[in-house]
mmCIF file of C-alpha atoms in Angstrom:
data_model
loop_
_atom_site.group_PDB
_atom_site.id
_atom_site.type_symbol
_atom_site.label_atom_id
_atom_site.label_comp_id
_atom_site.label_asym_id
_atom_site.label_seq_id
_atom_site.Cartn_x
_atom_site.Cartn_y
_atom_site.Cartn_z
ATOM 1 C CA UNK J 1 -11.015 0.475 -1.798
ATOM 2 C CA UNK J 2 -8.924 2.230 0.790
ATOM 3 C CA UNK J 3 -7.780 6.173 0.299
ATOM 4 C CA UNK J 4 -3.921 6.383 1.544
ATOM 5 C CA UNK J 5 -2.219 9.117 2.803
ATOM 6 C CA UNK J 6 -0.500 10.706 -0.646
ATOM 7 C CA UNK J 7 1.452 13.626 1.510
ATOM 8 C CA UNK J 8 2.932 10.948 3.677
ATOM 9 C CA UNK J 9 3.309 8.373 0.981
ATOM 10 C CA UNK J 10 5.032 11.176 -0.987
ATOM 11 C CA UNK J 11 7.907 12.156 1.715
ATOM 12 C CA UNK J 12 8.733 8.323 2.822
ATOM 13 C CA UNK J 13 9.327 8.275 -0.688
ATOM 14 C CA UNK J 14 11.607 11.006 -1.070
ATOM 15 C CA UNK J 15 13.265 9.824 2.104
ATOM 16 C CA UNK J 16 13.384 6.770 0.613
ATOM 17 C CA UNK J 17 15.645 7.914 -2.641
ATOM 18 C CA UNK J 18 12.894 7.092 -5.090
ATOM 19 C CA UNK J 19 12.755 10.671 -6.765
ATOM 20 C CA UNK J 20 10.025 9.895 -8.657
ATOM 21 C CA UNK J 21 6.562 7.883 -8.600
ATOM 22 C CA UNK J 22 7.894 5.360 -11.746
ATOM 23 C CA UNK J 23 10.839 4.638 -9.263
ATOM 24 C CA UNK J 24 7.925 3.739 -6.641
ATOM 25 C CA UNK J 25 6.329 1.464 -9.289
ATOM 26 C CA UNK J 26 9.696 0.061 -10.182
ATOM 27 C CA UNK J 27 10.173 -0.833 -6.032
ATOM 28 C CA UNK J 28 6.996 -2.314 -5.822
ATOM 29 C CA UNK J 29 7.540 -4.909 -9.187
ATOM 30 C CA UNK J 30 10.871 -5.866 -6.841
ATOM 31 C CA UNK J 31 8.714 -6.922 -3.966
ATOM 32 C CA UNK J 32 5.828 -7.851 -5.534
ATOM 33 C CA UNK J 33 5.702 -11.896 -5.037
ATOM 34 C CA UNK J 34 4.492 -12.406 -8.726
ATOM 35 C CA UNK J 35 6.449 -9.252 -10.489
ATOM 36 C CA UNK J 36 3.722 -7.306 -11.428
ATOM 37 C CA UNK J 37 3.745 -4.089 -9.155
ATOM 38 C CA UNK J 38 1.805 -1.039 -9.212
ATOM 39 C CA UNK J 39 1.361 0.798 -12.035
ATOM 40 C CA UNK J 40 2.396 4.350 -11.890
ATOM 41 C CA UNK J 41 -1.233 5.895 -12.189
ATOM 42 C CA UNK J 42 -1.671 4.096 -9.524
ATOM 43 C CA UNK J 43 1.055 5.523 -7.598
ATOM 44 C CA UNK J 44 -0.561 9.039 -8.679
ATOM 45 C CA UNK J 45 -3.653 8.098 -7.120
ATOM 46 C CA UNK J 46 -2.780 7.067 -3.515
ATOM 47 C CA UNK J 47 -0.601 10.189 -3.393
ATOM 48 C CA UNK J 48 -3.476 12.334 -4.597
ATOM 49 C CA UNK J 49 -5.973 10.765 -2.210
ATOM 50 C CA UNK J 50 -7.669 8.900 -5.071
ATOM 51 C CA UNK J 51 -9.427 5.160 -3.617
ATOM 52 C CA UNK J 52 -6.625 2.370 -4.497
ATOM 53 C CA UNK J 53 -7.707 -1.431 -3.688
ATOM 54 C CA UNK J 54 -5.800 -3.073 -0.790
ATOM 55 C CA UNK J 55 -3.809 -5.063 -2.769
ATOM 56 C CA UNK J 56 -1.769 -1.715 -4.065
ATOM 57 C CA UNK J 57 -1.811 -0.619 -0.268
ATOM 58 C CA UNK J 58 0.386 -3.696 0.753
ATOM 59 C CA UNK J 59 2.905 -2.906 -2.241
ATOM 60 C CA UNK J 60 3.125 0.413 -1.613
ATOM 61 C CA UNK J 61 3.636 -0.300 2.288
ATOM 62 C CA UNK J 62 6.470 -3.194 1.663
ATOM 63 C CA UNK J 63 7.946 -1.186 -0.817
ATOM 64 C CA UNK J 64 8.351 2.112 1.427
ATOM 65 C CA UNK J 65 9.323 -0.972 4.346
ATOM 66 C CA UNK J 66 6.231 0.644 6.204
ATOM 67 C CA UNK J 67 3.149 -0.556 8.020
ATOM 68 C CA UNK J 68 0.446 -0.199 5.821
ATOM 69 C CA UNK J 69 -1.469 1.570 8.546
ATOM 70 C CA UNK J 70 1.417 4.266 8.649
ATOM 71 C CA UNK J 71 0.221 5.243 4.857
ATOM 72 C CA UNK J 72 -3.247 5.006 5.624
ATOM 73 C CA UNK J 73 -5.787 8.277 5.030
ATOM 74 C CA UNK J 74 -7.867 6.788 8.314
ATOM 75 C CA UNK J 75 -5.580 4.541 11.054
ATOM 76 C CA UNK J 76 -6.489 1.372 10.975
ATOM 77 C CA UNK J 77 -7.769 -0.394 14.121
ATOM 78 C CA UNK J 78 -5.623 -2.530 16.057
ATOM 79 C CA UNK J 79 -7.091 -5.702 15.296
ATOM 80 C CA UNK J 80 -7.538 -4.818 11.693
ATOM 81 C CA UNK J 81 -3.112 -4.317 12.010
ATOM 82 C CA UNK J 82 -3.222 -7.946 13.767
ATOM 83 C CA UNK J 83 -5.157 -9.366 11.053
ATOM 84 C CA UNK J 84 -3.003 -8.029 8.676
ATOM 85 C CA UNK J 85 -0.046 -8.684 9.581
ATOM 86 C CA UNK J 86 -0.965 -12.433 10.802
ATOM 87 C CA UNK J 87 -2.470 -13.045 7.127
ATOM 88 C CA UNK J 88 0.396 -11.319 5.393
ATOM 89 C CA UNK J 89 2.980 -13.878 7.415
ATOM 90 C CA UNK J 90 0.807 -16.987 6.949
ATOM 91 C CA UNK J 91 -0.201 -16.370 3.314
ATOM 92 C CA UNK J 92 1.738 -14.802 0.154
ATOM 93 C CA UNK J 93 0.059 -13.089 -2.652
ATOM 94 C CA UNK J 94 -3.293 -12.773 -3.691
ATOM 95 C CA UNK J 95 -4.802 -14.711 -0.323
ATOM 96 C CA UNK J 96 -3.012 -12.014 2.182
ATOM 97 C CA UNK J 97 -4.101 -9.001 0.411
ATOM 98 C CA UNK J 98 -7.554 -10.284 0.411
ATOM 99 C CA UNK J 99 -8.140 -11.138 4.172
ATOM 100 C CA UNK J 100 -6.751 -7.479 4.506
ATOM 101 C CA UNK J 101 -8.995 -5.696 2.149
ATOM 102 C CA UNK J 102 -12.193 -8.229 4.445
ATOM 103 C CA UNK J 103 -10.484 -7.114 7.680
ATOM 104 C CA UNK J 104 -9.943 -2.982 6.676
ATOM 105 C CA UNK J 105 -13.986 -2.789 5.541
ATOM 106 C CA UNK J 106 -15.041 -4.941 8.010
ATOM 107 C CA UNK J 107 -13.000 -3.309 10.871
#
């Protein structure tokens, strides 16, 4: 469990257009590889600083088209970002989000 950064999570998106947290969920069902999303609760916990697993970090992230260490509460190290992004690109779903979540506690 990761806590994000709900201030910044909440302007990117506003910037964004998404007016409201269900239009966040909505976003990350379109990106999500298996159509499933976030749900909105979950939405109100990363922007209230609640703990949110790293699989809702990476659909938040891709559906703001952010890093997910630009929405995180503590930066992530670089090699944590290289692991990330190198298991995001060679893996979809489940697999990705996994080898991030090992990488962010190990890290």
């Amino acid at each position: 469990m990761v806590r994000l950064n709900g201030a910044a999570i909440a302007s990117l998106r506003r910037i964004r257009g998404l007016t409201s947290q269900r239009a966040l969920a909505d976003r990350t069902r379109e990106v999500d590889c298996d159509g499933t999303g976030v749900a909105v609760r979950l939405i109100w916990d990363a922007e209230n600083g609640k703990p949110v697993s790293a699989r809702t970090l990476h659909l938040i992230a891709k559906a703001l088209s952010v890093e997910p260490a630009e929405i995180c509460h503590l930066p992530l190290t670089s090699r944590a970002r290289r692991v990330f992004a190198s298991s995001a690109a060679a893996a979809s779903g489940i697999t990705a989000i996994v080898v991030a979540f090992i990488a962010i506690l190990v890290l």
